CSV table of N, CA and C in Angstrom, one decimal:
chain,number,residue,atom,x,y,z
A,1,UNK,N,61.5,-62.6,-129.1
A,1,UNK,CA,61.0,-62.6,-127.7
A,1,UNK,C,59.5,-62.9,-127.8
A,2,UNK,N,58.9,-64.1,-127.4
A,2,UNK,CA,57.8,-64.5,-126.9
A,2,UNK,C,56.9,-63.1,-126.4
A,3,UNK,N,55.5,-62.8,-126.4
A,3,UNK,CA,54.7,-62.0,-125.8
A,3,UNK,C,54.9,-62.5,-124.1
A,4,UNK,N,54.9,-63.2,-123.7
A,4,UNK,CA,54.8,-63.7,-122.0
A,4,UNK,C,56.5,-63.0,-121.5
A,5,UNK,N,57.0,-63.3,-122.2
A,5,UNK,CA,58.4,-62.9,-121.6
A,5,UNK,C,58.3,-61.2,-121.9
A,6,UNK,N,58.0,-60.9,-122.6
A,6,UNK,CA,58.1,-59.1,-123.1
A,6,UNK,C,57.1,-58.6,-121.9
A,7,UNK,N,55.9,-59.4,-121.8
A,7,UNK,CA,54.9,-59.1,-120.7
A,7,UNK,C,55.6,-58.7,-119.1
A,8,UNK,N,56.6,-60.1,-119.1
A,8,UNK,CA,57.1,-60.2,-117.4
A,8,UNK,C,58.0,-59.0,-117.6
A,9,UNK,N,58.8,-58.5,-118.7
A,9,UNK,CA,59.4,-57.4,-118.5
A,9,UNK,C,59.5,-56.5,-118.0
A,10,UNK,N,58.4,-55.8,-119.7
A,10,UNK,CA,57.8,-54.8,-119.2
A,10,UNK,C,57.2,-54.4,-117.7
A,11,UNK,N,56.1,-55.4,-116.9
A,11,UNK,CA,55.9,-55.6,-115.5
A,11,UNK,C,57.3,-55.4,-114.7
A,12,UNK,N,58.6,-56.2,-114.6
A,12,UNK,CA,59.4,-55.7,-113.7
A,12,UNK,C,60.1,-54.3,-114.1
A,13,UNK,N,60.8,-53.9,-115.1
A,13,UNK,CA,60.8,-52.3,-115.4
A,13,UNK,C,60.2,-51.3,-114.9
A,14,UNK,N,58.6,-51.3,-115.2
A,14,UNK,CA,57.4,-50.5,-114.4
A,14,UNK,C,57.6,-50.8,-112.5
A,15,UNK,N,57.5,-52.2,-112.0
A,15,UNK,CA,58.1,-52.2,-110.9
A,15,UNK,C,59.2,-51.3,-110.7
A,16,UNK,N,60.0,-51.6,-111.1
A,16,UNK,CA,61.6,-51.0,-111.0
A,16,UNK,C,61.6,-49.2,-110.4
A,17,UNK,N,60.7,-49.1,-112.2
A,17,UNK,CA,60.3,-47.7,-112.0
A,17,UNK,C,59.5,-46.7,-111.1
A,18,UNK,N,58.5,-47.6,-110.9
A,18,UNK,CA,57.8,-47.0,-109.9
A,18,UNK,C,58.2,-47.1,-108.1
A,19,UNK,N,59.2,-48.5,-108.0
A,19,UNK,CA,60.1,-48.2,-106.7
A,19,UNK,C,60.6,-47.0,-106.5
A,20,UNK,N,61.7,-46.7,-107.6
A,20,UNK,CA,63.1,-45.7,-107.7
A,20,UNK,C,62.6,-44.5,-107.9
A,21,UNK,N,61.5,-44.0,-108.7
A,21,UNK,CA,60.7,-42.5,-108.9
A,21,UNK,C,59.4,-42.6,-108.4
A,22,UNK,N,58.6,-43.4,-107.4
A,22,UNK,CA,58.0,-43.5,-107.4
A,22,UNK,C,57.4,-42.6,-106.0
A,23,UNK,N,56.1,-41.8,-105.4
A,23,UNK,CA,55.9,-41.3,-104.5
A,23,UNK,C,56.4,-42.1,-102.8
A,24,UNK,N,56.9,-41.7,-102.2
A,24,UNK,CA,57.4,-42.6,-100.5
A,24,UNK,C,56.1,-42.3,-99.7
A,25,UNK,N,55.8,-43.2,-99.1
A,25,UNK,CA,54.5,-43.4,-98.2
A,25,UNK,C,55.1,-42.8,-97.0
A,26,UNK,N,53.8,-42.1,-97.3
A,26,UNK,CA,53.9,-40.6,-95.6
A,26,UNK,C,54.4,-41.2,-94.5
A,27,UNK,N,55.0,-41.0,-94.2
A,27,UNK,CA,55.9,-40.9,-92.2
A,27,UNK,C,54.7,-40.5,-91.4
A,28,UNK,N,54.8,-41.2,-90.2
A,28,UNK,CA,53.4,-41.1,-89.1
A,28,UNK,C,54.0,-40.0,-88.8
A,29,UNK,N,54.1,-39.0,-88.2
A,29,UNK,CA,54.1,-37.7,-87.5
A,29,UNK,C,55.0,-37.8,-86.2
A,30,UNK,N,55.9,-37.4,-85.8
A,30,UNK,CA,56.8,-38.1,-84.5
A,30,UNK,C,56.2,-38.0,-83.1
A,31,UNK,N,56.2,-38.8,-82.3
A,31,UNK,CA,55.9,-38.6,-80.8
A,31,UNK,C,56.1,-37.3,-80.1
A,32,UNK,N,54.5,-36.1,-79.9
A,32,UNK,CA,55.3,-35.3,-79.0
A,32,UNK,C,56.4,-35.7,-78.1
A,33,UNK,N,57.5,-34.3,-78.1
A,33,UNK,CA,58.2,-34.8,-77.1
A,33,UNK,C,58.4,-33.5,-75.9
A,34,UNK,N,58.7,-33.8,-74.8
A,34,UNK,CA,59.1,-32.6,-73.9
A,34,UNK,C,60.5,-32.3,-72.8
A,35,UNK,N,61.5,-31.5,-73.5
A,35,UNK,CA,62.5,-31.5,-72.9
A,35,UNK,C,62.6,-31.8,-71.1
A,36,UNK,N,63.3,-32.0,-70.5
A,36,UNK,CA,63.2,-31.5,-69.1
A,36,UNK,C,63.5,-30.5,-68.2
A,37,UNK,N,63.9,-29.1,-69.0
A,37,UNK,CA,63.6,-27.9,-68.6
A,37,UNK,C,62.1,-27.1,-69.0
A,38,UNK,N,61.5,-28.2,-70.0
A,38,UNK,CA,60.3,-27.6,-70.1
A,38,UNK,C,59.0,-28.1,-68.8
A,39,UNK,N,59.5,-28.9,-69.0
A,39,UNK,CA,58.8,-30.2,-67.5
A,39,UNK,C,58.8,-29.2,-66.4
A,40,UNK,N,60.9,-28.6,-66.1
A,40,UNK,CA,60.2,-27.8,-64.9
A,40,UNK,C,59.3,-26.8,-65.1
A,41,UNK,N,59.0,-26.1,-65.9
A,41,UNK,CA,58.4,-25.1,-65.9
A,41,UNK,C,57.0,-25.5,-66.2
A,42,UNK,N,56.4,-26.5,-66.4
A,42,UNK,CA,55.1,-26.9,-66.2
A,42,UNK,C,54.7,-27.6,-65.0
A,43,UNK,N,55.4,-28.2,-64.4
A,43,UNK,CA,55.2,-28.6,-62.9
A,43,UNK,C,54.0,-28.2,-62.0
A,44,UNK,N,54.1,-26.4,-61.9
A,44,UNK,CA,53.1,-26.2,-61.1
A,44,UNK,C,51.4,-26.1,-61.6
A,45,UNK,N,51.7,-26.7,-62.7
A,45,UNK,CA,50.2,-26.5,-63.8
A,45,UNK,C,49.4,-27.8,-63.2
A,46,UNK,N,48.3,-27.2,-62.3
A,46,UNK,CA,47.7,-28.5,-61.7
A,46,UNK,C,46.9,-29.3,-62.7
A,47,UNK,N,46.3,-29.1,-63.8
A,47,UNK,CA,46.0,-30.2,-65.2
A,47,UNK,C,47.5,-30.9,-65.6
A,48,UNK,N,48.2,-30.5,-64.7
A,48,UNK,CA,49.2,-31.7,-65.8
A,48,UNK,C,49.5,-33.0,-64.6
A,49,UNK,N,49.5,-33.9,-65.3
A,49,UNK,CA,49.6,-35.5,-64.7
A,49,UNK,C,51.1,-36.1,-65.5
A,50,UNK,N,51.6,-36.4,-64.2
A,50,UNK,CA,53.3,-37.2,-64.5
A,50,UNK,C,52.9,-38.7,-64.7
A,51,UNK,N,53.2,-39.3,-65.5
A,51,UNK,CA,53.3,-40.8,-65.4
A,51,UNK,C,54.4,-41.8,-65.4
A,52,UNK,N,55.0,-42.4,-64.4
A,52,UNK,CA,56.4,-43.2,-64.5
A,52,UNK,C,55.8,-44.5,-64.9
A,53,UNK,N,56.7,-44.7,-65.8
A,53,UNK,CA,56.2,-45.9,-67.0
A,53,UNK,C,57.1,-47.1,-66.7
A,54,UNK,N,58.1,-47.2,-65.4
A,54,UNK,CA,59.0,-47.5,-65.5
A,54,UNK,C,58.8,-48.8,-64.4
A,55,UNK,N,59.6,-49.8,-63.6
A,55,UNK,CA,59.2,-50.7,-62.6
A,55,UNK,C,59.0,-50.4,-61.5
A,56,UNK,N,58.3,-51.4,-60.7
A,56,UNK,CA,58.1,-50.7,-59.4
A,56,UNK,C,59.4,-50.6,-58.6
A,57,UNK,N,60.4,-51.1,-58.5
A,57,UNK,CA,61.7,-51.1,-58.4
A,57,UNK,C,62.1,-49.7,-58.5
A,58,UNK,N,62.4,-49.3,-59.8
A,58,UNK,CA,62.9,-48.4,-60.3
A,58,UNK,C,62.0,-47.1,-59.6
A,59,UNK,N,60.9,-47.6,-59.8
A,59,UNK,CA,60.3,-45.9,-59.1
A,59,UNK,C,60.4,-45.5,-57.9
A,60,UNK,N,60.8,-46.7,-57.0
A,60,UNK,CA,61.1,-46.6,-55.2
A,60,UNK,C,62.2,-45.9,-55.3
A,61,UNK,N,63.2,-46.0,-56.3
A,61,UNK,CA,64.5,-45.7,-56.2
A,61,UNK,C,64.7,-44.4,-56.1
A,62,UNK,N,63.3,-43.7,-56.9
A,62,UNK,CA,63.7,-42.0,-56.8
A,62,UNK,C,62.5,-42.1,-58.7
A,63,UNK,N,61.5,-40.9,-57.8
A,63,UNK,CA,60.7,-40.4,-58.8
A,63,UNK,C,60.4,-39.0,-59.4
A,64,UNK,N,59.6,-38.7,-60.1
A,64,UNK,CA,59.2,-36.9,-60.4
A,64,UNK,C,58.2,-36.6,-59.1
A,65,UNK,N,58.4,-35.4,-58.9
A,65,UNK,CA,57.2,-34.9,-58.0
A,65,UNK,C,56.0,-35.1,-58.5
A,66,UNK,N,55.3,-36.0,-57.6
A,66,UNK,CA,53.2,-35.9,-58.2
A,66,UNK,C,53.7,-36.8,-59.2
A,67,UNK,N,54.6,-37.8,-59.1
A,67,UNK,CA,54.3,-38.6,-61.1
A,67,UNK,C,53.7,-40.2,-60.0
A,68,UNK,N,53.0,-40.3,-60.9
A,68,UNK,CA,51.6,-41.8,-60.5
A,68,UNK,C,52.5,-42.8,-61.5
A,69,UNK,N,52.7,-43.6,-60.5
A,69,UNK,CA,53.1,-45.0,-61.4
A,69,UNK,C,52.0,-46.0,-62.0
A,70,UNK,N,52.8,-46.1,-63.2
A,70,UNK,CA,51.9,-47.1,-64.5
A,70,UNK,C,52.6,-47.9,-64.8
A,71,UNK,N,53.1,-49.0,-64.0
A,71,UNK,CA,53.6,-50.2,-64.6
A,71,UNK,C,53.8,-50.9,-66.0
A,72,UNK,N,54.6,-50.4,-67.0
A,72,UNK,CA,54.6,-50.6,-68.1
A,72,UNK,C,54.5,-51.9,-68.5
A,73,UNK,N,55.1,-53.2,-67.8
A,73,UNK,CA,55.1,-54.3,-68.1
A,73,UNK,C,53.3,-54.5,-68.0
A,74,UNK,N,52.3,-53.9,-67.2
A,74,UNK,CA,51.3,-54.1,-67.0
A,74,UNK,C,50.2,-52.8,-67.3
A,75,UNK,N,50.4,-52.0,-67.9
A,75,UNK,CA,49.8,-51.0,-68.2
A,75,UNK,C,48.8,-51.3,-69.4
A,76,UNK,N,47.6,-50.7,-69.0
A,76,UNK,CA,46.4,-51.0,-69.9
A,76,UNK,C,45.5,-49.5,-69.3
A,77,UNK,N,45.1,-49.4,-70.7
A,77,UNK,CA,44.2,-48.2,-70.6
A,77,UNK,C,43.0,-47.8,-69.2
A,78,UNK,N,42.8,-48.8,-69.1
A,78,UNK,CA,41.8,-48.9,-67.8
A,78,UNK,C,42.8,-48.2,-66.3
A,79,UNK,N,44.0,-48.3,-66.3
A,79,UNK,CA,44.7,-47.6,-65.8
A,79,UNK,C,44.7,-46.1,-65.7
A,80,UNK,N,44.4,-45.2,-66.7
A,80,UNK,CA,44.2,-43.9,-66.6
A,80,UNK,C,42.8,-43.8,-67.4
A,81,UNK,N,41.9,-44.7,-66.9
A,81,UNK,CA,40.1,-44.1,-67.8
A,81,UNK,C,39.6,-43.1,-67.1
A,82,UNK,N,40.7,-42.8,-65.7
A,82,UNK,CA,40.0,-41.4,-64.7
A,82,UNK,C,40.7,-40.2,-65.5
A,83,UNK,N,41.3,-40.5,-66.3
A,83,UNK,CA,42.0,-38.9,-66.4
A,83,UNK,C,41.3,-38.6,-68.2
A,84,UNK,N,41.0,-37.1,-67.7
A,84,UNK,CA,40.3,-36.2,-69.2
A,84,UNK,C,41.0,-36.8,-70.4
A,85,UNK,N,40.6,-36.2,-71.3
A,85,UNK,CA,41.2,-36.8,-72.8
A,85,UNK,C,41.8,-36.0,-73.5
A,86,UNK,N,41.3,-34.7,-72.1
A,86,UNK,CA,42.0,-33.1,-72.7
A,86,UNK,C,43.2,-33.0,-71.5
A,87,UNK,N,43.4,-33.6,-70.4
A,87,UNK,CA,44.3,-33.1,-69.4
A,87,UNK,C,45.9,-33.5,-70.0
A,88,UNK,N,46.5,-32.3,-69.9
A,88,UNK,CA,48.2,-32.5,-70.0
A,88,UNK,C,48.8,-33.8,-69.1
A,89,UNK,N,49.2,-34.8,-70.0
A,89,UNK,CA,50.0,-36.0,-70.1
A,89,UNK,C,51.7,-35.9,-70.0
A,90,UNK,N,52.5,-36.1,-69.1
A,90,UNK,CA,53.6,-36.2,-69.6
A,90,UNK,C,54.3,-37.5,-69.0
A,91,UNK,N,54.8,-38.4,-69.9
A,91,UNK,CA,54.8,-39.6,-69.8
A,91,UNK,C,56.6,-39.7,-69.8
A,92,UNK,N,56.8,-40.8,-68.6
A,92,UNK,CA,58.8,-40.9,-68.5
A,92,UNK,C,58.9,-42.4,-68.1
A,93,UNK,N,60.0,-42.5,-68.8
A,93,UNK,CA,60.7,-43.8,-67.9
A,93,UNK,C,61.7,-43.6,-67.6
A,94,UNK,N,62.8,-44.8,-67.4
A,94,UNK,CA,64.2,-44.4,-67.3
A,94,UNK,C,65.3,-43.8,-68.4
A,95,UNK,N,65.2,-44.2,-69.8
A,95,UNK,CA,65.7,-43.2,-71.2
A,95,UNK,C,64.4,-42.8,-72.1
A,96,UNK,N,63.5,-43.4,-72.0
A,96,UNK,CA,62.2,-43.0,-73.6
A,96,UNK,C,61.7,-43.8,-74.1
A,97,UNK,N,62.2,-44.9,-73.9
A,97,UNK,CA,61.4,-45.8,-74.8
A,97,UNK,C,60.2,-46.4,-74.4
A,98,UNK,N,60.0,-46.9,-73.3
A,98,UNK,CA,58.8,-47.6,-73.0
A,98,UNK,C,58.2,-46.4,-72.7
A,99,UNK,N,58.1,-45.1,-71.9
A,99,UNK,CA,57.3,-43.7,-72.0
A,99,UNK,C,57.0,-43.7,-73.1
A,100,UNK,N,57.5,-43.8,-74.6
A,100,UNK,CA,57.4,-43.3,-75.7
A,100,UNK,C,56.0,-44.6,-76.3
A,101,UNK,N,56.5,-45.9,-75.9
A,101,UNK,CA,55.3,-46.8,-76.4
A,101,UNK,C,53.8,-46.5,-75.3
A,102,UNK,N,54.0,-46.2,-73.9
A,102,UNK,CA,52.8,-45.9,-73.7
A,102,UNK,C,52.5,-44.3,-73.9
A,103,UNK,N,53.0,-43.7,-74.3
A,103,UNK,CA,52.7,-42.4,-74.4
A,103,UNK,C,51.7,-42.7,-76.2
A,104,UNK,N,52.3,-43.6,-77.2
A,104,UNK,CA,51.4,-44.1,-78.5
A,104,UNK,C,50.2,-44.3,-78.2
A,105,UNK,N,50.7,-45.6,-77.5
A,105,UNK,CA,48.7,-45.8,-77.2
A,105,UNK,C,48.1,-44.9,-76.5
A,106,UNK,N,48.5,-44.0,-75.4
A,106,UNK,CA,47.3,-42.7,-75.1
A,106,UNK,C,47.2,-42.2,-76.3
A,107,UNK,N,47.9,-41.6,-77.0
A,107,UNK,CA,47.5,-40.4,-78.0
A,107,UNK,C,46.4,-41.8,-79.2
A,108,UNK,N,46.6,-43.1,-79.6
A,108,UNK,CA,46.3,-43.8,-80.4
A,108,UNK,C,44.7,-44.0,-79.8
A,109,UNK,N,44.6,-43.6,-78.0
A,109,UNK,CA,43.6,-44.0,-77.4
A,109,UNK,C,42.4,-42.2,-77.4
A,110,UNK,N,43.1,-41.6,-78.1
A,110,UNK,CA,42.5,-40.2,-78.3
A,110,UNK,C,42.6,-39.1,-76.8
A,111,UNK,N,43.7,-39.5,-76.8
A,111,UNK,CA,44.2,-38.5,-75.7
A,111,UNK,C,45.0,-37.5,-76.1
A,112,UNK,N,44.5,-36.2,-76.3
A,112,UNK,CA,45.4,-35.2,-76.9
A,112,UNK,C,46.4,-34.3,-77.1
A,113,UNK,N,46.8,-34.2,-75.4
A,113,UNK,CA,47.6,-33.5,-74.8
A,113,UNK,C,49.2,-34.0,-74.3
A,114,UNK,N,49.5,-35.7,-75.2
A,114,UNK,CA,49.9,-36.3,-74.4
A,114,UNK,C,51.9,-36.3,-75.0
A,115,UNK,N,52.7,-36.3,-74.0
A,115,UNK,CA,54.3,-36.1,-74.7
A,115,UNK,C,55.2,-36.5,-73.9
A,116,UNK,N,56.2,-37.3,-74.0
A,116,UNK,CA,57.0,-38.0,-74.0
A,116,UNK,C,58.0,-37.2,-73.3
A,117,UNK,N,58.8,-37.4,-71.7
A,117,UNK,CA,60.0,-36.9,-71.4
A,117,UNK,C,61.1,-37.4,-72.8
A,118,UNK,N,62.0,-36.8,-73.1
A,118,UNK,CA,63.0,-36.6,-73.7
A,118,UNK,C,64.1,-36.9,-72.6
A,119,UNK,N,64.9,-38.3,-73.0
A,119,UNK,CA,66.0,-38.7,-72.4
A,119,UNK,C,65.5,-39.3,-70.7
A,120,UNK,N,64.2,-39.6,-70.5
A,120,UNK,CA,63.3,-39.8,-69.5
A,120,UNK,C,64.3,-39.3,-68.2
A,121,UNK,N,63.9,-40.0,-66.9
A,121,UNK,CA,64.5,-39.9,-65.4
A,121,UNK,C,65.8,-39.9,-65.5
A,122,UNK,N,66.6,-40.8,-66.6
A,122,UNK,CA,68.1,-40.1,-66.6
A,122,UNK,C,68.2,-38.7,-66.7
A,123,UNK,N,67.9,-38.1,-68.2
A,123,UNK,CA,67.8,-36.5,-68.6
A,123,UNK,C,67.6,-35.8,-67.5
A,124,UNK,N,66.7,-36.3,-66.9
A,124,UNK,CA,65.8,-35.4,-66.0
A,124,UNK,C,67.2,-35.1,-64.9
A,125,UNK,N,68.1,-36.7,-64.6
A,125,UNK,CA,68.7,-36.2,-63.3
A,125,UNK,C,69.8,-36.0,-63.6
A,126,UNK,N,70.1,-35.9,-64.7
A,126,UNK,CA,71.5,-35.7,-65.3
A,126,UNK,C,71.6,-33.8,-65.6
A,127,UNK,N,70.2,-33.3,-65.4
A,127,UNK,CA,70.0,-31.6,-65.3
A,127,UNK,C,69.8,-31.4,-64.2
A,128,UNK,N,70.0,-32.3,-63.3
A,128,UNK,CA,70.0,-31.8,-61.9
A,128,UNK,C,68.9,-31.3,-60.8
A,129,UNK,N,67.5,-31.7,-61.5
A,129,UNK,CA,66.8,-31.7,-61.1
A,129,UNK,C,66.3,-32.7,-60.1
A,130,UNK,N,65.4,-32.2,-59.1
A,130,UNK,CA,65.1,-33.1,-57.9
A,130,UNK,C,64.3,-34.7,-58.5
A,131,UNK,N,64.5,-35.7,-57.3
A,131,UNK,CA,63.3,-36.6,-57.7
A,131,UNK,C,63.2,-37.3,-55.9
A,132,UNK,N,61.8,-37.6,-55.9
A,132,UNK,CA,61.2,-38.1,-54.7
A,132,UNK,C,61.6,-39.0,-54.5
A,133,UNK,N,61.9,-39.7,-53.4
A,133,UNK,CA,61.9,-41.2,-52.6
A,133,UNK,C,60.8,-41.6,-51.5
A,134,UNK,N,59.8,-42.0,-52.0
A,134,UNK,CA,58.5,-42.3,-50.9
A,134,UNK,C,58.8,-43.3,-50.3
């Protein structure tokens, strides 16, 4: 065997090895999240700010008490540059997922307090809790 070919070997082996025993690259930390029996019991906490993440549609249809709509299709941080970087955040849509991507960028935007409804305005009304129609 040629030294170039013993070279390319050795190189994929070491690859090989260092794939299959090799240290896994750290996991980001998960999205706070907040059930919706914890919700109610934060409710009357006047630092805490609701955000519906969801369409304008969908939020006419029936919302959280006090939750301020943020147009996710349109949502940019200049949207909440009035609110503290310390004030309790709790961010919903219709299941999690778009609450969950703007709830990222607040916390990515150094907002510290900030956490994701769990199972969003479904969860919320599937526990039988109230929601607004303005």
């Amino acid at each position: 065997m040629n030294t170039y070919r013993f070279t390319i070997l050795c190189i994929l082996i070491l690859n090989v090895c260092s794939i299959t025993y090799g240290q896994q690259a750290p996991q980001a930390p998960s999205l706070p999240k907040i059930l919706p029996e914890e919700l109610v019991e934060l409710q009357a906490d006047t630092d805490l700010v609701i955000l519906d993440t969801r369409s304008p549609e969908e939020y006419e249809q029936g919302h959280l008490e006090n939750a301020r709509f943020v147009n996710y299709e349109t949502f940019r941080l200049e949207d909440v540059a009035d609110l503290s970087k310390e004030q309790k955040i709790i961010v919903y849509c219709k299941k999690g997922g778009r609450s969950d991507k703007v709830s990222q960028q607040l916390i990515d935007a150094g907002y510290k307090r900030v956490k994701s409804l769990t199972g969003g305005i479904t969860a919320w009304q599937e526990k039988g809790y109230p929601t607004r129609h303005d």
